[in-house]
mmCIF file of C-alpha atoms in Angstrom:
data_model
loop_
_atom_site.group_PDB
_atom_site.id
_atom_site.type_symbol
_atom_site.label_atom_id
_atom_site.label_comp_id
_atom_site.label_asym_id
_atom_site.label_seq_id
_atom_site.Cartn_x
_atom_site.Cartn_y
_atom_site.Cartn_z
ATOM 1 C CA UNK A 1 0.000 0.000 0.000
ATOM 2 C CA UNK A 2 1.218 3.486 -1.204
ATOM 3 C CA UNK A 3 2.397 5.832 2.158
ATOM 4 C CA UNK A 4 -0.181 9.230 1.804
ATOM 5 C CA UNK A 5 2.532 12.273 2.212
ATOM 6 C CA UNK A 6 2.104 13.635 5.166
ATOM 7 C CA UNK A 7 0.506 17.124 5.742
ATOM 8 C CA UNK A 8 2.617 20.541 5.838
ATOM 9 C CA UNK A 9 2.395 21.439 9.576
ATOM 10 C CA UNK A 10 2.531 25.195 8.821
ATOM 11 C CA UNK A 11 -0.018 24.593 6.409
ATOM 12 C CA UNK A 12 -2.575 24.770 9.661
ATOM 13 C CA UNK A 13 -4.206 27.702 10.997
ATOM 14 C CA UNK A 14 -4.034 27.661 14.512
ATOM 15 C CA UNK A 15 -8.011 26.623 15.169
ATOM 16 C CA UNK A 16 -6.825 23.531 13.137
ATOM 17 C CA UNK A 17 -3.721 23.335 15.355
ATOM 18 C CA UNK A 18 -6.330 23.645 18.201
ATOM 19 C CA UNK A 19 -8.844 20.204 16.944
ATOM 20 C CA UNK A 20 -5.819 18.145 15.959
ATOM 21 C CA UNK A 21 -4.732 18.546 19.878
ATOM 22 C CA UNK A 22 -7.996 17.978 20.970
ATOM 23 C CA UNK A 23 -7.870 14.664 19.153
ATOM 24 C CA UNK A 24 -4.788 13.589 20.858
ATOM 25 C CA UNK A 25 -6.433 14.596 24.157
ATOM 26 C CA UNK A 26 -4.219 17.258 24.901
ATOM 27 C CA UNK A 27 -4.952 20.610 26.285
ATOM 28 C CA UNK A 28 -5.353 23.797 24.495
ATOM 29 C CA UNK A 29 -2.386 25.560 25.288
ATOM 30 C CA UNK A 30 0.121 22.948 23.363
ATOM 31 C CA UNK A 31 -1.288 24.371 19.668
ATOM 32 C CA UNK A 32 -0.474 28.036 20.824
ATOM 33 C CA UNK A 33 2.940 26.717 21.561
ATOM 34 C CA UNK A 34 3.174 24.843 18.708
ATOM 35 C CA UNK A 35 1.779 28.003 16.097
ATOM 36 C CA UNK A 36 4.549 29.954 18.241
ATOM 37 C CA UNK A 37 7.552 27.757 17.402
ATOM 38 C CA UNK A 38 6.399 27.335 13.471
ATOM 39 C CA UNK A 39 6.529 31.128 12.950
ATOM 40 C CA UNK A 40 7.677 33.409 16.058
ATOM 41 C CA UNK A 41 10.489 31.366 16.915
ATOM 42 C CA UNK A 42 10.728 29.874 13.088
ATOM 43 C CA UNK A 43 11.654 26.689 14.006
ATOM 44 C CA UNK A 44 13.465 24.601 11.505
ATOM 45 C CA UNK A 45 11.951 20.962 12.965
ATOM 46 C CA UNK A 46 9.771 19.310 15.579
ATOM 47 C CA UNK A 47 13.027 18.561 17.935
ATOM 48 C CA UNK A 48 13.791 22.094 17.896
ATOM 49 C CA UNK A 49 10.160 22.399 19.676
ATOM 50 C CA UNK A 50 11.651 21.803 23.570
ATOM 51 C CA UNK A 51 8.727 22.801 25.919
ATOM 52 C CA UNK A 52 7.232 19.544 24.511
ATOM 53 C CA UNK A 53 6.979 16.510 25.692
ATOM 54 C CA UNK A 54 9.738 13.933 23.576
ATOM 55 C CA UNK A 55 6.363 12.273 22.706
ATOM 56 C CA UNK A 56 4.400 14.297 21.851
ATOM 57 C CA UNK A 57 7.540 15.734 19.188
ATOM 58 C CA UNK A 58 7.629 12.482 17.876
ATOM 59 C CA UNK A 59 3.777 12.072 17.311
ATOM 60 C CA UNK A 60 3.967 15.508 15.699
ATOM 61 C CA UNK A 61 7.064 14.062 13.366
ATOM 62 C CA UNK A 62 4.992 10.658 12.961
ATOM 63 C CA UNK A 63 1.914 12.880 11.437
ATOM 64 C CA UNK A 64 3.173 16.224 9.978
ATOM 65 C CA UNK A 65 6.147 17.397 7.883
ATOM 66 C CA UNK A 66 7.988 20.242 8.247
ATOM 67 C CA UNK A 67 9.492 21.291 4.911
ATOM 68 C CA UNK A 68 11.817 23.920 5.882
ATOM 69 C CA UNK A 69 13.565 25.986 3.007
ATOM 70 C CA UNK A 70 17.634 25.755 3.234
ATOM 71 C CA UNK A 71 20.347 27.722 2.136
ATOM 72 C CA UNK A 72 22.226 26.179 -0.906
ATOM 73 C CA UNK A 73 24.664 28.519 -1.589
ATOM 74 C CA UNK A 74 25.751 32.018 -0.829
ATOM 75 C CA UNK A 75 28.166 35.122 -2.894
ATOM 76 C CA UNK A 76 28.603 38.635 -0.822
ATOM 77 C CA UNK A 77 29.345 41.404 -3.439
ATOM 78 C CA UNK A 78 31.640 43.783 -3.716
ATOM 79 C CA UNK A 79 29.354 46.698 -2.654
ATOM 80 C CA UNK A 80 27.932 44.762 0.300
ATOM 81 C CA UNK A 81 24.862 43.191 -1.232
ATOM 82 C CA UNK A 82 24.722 39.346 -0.493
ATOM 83 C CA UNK A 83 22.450 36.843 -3.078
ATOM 84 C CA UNK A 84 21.588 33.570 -1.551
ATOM 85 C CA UNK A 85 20.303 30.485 -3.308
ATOM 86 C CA UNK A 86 17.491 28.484 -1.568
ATOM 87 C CA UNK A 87 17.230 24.884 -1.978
ATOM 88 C CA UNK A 88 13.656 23.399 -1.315
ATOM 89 C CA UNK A 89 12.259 20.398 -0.020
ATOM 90 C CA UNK A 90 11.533 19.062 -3.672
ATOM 91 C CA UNK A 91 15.111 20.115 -4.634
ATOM 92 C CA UNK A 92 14.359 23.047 -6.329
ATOM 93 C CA UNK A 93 16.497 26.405 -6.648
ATOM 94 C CA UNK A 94 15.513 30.007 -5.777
ATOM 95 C CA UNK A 95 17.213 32.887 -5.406
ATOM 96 C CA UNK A 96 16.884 36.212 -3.151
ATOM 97 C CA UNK A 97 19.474 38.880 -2.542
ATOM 98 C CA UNK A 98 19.670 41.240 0.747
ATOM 99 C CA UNK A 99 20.766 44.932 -0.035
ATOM 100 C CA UNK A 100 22.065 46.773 2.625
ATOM 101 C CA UNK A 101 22.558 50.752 2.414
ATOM 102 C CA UNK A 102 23.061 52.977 5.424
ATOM 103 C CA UNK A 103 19.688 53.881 5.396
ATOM 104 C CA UNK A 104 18.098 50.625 5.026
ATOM 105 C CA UNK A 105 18.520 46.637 5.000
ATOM 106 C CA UNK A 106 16.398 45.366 1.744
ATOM 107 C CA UNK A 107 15.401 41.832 1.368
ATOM 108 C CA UNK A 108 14.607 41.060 -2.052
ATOM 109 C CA UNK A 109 12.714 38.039 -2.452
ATOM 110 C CA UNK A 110 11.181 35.831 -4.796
ATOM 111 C CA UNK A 111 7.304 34.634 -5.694
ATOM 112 C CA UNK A 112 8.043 31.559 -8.182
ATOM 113 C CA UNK A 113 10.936 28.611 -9.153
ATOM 114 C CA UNK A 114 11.726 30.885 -12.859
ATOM 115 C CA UNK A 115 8.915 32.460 -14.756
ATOM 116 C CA UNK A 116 6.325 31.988 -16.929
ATOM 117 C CA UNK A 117 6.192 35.828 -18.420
ATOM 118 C CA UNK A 118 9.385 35.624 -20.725
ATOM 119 C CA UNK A 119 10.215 39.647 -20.739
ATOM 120 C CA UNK A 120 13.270 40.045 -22.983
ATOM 121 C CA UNK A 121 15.331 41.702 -20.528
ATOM 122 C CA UNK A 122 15.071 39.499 -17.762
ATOM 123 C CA UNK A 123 17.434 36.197 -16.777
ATOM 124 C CA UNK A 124 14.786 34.663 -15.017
ATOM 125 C CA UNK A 125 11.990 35.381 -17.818
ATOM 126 C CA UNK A 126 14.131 32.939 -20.041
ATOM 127 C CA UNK A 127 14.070 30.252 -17.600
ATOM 128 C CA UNK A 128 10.874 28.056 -17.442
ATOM 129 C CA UNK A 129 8.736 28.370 -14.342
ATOM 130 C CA UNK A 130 8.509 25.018 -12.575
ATOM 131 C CA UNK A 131 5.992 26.385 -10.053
ATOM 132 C CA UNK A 132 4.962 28.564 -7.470
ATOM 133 C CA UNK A 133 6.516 28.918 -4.049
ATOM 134 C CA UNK A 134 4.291 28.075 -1.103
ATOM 135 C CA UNK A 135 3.336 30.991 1.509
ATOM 136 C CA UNK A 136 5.780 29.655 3.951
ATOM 137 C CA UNK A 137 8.503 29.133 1.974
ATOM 138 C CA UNK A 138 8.477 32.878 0.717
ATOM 139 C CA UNK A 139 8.199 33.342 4.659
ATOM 140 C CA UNK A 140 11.447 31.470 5.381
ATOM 141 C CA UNK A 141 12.897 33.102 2.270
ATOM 142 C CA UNK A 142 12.673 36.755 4.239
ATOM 143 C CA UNK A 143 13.255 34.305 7.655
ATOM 144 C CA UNK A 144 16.879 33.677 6.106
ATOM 145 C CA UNK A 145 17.559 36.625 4.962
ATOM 146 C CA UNK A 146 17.027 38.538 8.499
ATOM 147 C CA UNK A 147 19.369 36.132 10.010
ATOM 148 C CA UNK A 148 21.741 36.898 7.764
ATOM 149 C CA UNK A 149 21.411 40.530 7.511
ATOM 150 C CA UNK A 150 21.315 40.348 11.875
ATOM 151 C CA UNK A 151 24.351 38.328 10.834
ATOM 152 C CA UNK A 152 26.432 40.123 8.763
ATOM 153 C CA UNK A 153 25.590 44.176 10.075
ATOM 154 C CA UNK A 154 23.250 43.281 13.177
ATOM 155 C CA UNK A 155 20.576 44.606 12.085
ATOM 156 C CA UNK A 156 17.115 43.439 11.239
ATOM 157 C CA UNK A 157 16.025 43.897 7.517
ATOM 158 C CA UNK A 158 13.624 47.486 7.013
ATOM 159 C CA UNK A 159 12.354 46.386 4.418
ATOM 160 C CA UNK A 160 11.158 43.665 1.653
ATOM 161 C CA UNK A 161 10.548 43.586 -1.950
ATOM 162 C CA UNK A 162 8.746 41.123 -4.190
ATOM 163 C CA UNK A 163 11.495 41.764 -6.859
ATOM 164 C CA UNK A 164 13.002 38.473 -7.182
ATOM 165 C CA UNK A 165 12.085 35.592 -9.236
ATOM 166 C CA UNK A 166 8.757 35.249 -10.742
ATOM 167 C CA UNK A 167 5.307 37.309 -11.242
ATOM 168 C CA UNK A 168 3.636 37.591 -7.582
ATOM 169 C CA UNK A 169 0.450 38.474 -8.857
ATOM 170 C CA UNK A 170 0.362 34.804 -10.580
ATOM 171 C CA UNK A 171 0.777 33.128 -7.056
ATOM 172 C CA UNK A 172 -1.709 35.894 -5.478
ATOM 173 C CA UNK A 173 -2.892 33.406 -2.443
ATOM 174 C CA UNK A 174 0.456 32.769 -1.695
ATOM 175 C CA UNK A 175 1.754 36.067 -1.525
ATOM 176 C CA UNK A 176 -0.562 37.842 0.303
ATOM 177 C CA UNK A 177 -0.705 34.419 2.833
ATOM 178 C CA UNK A 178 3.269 35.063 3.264
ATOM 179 C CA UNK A 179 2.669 39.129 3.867
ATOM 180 C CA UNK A 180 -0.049 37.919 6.414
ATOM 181 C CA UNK A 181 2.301 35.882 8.366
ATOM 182 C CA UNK A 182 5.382 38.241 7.752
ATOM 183 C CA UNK A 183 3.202 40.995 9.004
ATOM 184 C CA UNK A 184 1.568 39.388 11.491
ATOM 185 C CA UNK A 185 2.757 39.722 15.624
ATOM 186 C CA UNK A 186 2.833 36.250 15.961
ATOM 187 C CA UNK A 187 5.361 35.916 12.762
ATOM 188 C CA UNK A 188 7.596 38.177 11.953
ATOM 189 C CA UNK A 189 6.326 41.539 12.764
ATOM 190 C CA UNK A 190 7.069 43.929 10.032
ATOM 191 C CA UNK A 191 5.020 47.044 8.690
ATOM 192 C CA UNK A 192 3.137 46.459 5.245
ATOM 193 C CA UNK A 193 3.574 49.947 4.756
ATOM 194 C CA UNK A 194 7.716 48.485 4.347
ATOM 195 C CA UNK A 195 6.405 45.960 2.032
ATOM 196 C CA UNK A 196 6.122 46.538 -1.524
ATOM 197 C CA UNK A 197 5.361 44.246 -4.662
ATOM 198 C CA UNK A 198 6.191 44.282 -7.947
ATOM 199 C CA UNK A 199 4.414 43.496 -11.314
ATOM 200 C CA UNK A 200 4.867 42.888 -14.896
ATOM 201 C CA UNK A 201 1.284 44.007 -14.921
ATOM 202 C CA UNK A 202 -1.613 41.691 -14.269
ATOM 203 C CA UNK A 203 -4.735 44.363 -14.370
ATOM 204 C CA UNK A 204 -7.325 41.901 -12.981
ATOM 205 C CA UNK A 205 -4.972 40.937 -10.325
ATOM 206 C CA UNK A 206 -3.949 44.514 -9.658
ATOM 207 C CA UNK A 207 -8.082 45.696 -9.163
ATOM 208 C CA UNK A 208 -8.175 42.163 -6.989
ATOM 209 C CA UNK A 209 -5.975 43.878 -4.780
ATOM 210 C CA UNK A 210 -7.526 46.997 -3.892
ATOM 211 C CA UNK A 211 -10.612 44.780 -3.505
ATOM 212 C CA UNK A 212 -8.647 42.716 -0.645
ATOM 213 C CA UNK A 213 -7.693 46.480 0.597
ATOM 214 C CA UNK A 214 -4.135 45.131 1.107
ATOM 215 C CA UNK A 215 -1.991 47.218 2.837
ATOM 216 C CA UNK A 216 1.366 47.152 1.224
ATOM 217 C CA UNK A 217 2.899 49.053 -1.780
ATOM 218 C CA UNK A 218 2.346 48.545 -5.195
ATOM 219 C CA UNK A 219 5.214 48.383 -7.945
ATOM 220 C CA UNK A 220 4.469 48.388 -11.554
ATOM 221 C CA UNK A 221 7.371 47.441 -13.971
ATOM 222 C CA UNK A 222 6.398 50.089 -16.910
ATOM 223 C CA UNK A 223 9.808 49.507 -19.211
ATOM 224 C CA UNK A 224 8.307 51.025 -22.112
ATOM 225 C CA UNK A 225 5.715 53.973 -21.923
ATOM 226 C CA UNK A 226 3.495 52.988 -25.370
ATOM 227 C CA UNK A 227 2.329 49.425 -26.208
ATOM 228 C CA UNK A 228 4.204 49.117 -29.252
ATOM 229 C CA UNK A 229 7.491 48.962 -27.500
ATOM 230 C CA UNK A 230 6.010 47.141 -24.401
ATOM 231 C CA UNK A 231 4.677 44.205 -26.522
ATOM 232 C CA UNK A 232 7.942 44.046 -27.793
ATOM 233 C CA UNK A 233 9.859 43.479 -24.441
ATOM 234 C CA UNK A 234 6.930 42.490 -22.253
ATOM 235 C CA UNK A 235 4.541 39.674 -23.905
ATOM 236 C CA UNK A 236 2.204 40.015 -21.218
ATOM 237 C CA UNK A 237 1.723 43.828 -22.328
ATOM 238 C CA UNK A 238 -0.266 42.064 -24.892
ATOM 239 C CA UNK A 239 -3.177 41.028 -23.122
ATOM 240 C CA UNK A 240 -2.943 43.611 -20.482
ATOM 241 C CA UNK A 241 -2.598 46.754 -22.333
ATOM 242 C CA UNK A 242 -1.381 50.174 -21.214
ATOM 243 C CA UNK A 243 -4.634 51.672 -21.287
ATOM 244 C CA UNK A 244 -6.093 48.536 -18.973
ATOM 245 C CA UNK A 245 -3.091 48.982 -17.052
ATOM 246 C CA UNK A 246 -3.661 52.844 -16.192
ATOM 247 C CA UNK A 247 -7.478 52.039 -15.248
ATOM 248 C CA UNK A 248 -6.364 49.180 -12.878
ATOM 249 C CA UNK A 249 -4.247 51.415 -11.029
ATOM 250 C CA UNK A 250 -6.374 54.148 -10.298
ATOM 251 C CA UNK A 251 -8.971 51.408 -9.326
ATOM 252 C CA UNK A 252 -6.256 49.863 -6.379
ATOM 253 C CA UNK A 253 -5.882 53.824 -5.442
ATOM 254 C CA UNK A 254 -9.244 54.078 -5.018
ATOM 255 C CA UNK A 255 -9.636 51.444 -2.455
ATOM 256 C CA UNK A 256 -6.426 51.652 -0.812
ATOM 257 C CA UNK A 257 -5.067 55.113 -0.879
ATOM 258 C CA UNK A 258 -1.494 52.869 -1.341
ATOM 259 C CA UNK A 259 1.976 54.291 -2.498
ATOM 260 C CA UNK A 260 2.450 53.781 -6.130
ATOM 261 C CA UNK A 261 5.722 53.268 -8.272
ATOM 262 C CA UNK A 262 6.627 52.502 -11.823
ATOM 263 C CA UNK A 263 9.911 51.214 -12.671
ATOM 264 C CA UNK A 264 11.590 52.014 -15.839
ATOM 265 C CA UNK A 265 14.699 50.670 -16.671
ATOM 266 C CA UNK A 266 16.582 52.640 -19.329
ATOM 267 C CA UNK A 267 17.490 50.926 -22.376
ATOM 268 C CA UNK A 268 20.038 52.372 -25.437
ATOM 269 C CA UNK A 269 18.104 53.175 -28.229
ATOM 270 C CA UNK A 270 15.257 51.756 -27.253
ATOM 271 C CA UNK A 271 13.193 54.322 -24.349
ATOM 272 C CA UNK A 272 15.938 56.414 -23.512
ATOM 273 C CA UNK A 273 15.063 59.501 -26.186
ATOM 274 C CA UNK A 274 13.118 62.726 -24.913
ATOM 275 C CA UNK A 275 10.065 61.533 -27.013
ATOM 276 C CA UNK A 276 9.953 58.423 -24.750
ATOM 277 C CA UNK A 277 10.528 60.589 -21.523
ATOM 278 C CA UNK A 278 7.412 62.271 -23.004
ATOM 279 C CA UNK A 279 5.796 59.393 -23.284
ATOM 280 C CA UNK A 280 6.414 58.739 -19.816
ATOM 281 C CA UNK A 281 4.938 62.083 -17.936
ATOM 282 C CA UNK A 282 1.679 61.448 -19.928
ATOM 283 C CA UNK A 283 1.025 57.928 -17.976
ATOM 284 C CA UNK A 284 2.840 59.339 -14.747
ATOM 285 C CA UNK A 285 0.282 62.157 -14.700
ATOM 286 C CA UNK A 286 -2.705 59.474 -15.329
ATOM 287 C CA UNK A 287 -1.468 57.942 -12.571
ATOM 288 C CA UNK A 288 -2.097 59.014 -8.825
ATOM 289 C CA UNK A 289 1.992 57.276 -8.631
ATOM 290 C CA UNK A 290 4.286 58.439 -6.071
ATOM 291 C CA UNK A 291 7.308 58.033 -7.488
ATOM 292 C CA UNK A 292 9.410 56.813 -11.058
ATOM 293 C CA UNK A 293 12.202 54.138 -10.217
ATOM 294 C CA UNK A 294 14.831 54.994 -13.221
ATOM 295 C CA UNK A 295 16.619 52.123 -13.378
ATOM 296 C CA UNK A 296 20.195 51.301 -14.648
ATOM 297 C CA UNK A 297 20.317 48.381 -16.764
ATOM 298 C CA UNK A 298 22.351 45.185 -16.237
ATOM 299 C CA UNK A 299 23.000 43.255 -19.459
ATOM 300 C CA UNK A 300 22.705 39.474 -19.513
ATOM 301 C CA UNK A 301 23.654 37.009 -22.086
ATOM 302 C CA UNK A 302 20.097 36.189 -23.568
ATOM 303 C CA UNK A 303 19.462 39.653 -24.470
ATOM 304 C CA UNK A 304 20.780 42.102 -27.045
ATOM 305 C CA UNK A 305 20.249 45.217 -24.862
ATOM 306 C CA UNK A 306 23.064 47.926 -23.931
ATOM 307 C CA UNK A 307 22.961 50.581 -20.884
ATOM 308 C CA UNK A 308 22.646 53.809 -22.626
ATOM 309 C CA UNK A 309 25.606 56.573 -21.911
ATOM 310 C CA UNK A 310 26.034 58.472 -18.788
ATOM 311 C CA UNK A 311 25.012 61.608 -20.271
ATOM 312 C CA UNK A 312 22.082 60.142 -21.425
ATOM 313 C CA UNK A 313 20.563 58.823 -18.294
ATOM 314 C CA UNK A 314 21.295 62.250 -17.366
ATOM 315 C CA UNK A 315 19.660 63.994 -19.997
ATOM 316 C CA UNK A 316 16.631 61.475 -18.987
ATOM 317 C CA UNK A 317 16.303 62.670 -15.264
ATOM 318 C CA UNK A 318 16.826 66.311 -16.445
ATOM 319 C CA UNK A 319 13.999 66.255 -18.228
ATOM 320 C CA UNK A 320 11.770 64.451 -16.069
ATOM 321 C CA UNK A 321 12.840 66.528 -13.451
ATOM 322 C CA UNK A 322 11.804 69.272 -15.196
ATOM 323 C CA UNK A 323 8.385 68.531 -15.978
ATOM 324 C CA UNK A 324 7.615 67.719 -12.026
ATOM 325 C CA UNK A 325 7.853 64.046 -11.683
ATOM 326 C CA UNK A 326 8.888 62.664 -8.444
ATOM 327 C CA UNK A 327 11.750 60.510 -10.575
ATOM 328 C CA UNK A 328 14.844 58.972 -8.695
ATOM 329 C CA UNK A 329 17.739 57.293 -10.587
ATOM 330 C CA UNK A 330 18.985 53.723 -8.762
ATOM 331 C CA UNK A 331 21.707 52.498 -9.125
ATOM 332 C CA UNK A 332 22.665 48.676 -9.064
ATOM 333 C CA UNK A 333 23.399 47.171 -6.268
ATOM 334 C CA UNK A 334 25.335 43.308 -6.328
ATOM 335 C CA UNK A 335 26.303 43.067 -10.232
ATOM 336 C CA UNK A 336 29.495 41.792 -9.746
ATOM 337 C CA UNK A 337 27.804 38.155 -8.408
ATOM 338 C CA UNK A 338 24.330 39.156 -10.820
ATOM 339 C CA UNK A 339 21.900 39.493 -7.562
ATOM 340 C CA UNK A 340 21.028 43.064 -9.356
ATOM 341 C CA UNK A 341 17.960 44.060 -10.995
ATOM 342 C CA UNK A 342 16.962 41.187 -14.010
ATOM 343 C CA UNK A 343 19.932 39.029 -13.605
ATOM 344 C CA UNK A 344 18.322 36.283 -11.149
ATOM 345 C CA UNK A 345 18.579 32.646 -13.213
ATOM 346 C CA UNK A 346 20.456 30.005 -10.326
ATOM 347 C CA UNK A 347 23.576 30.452 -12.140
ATOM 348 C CA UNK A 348 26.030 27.769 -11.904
ATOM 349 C CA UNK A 349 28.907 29.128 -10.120
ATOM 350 C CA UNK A 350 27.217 30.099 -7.224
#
């Protein structure tokens, strides 16, 4: 007879946690414990779990997995940033990267195992997806990271981006179950307001959220300011459309009253003219966004893009300046082991 797999502990809410003690004839109290170890004290196994009885471990072992993410490999850049590769239970490979300024500690971390949305700039868009993380392994993904930044400059992280591998909005329940549990005072605390999340652009997903009145921030990766040019770099521009785009945003506004960014990473020849800075101001003023994220680009082997010349970018945030948008230029952080912006993909000499 074929063994059933047993169930993902930290797949249980805590009323769950409650019945299943109950069955065992066991008070109350022991799921509380329990729910505390799996995400205040983010224990890595059942033996770890030491105001319990030995038995009562080992019935938990006997009945319920605990398929803790682990750390595979690690590089530390240069400029301080550190990218770590995950290894889950299934054997699978994720990355997420921890950027540390004086200001703040960054974890950037990631949604999916590759990507399913193929943008042409983007290491991890030409890698397939294999499938979507669970809530609490994105949870032990920012879980890692903390120890590591407490680690390395003894600080806890500020703050955490969904900028890593894969499309969040694509593995909604999961992400906004992870936030839940990061945000939560019985996990790991943090502010949604220090949260944000990027997209390639999902508009149904994006209107979803201001239905579900999250709390966090809301990234969109723009890249290209008319669909033309977007189709061309972003397939799913294609289906969700500039225009569909501009109306989901204002929608998630509407509802949430949320900080708004677009990302635009500056490409040679391809959005970096005036008319395309133009281009830009006319959605940025459609757009109740906070900020424009100019972004440097950093070239990987699958795609024929350049960064354009210094006195272009220049020219670029001149302009925008200018014409009053809030734009700020960032710069990359971690090239020299490719944790920066678009250059995720598990690489081999980690």
């Amino acid at each position: 007879m074929l063994k059933t797999a047993k169930k993902n502990i930290r797949q249980l809410s805590l009323s769950e946690l409650e019945q299943y003690f109950e069955t065992l004839g066991e008070k109350k109290f022991r799921a509380k414990q329990v729910y505390e170890w799996l995400w205040l004290k983010q224990a890595q196994s059942f033996e770890a779990m030491t105001n319990l009885s030995k038995d009562l471990r080992a019935k938990l072992a006997e009945n319920f997995s605990l398929p803790a993410l682990g750390v595979d490999a690690t590089q530390y850049s240069a400029d301080g940033t550190i990218k770590s590769r995950f290894r889950t239970q299934d054997g699978h490979l994720v990355e997420g990267v921890l950027i540390p300024t004086d200001e703040r500690k960054t974890a950037c971390v990631s949604s999916q195992i590759g990507c399913s949305l193929s943008c042409k700039f983007c290491a991890t868009g030409y890698m397939d997806r294999k499938r979507n993380l669970e809530f609490d392994e994105i949870y032990d993904e920012v879980v890692l990271i903390n120890q590591q930044c407490e680690r390395v400059y003894n600080k806890k992280l500020s703050n955490i981006v969904f900028m890593g591998m894969g499309e969040p909005l694509l593995n909604y329940k999961n992400v906004l179950h992870a936030i839940e549990r990061i945000t939560s005072p019985d996990g790991l605390g943090m502010s949604p307001r220090r949260i944000t999340v990027s997209t390639a652009g999902v508009a149904k997903m994006i209107k979803q959220l201001g239905d579900d009145k999250v709390r966090f921030k809301l990234a969109l990766s723009l890249h290209a300011a008319n669909d033309i040019k977007r189709n061309e770099i972003m397939p799913i521009n294609e289906t969700n459309n500039l225009k569909a785009l501009i109306e989901a945003l204002n929608y998630f506004y509407q509802k949430t009253e949320n900080e708004i960014t677009f990302e635009y990473i500056l490409f040679k020849d391809f959005n970096d003219s005036l008319k395309d800075a133009d281009e830009l101001i006319k959605i940025y003023r459609q757009v109740p966004a906070d900020l424009v994220n100019i972004i440097e680009y950093n070239p990987i082997d699958a795609a024929r893009f350049e960064k354009p010349e210094e006195a272009t970018v220049q020219q670029f945030m001149t302009y925008l300046e200018r014409h009053k948008v809030n734009a700020r230029l960032r710069r990359s952080r971690g090239k020299d082991i490719d944790a920066a912006c678009g250059q995720l993909a598990n690489k081999d000499q980690l």
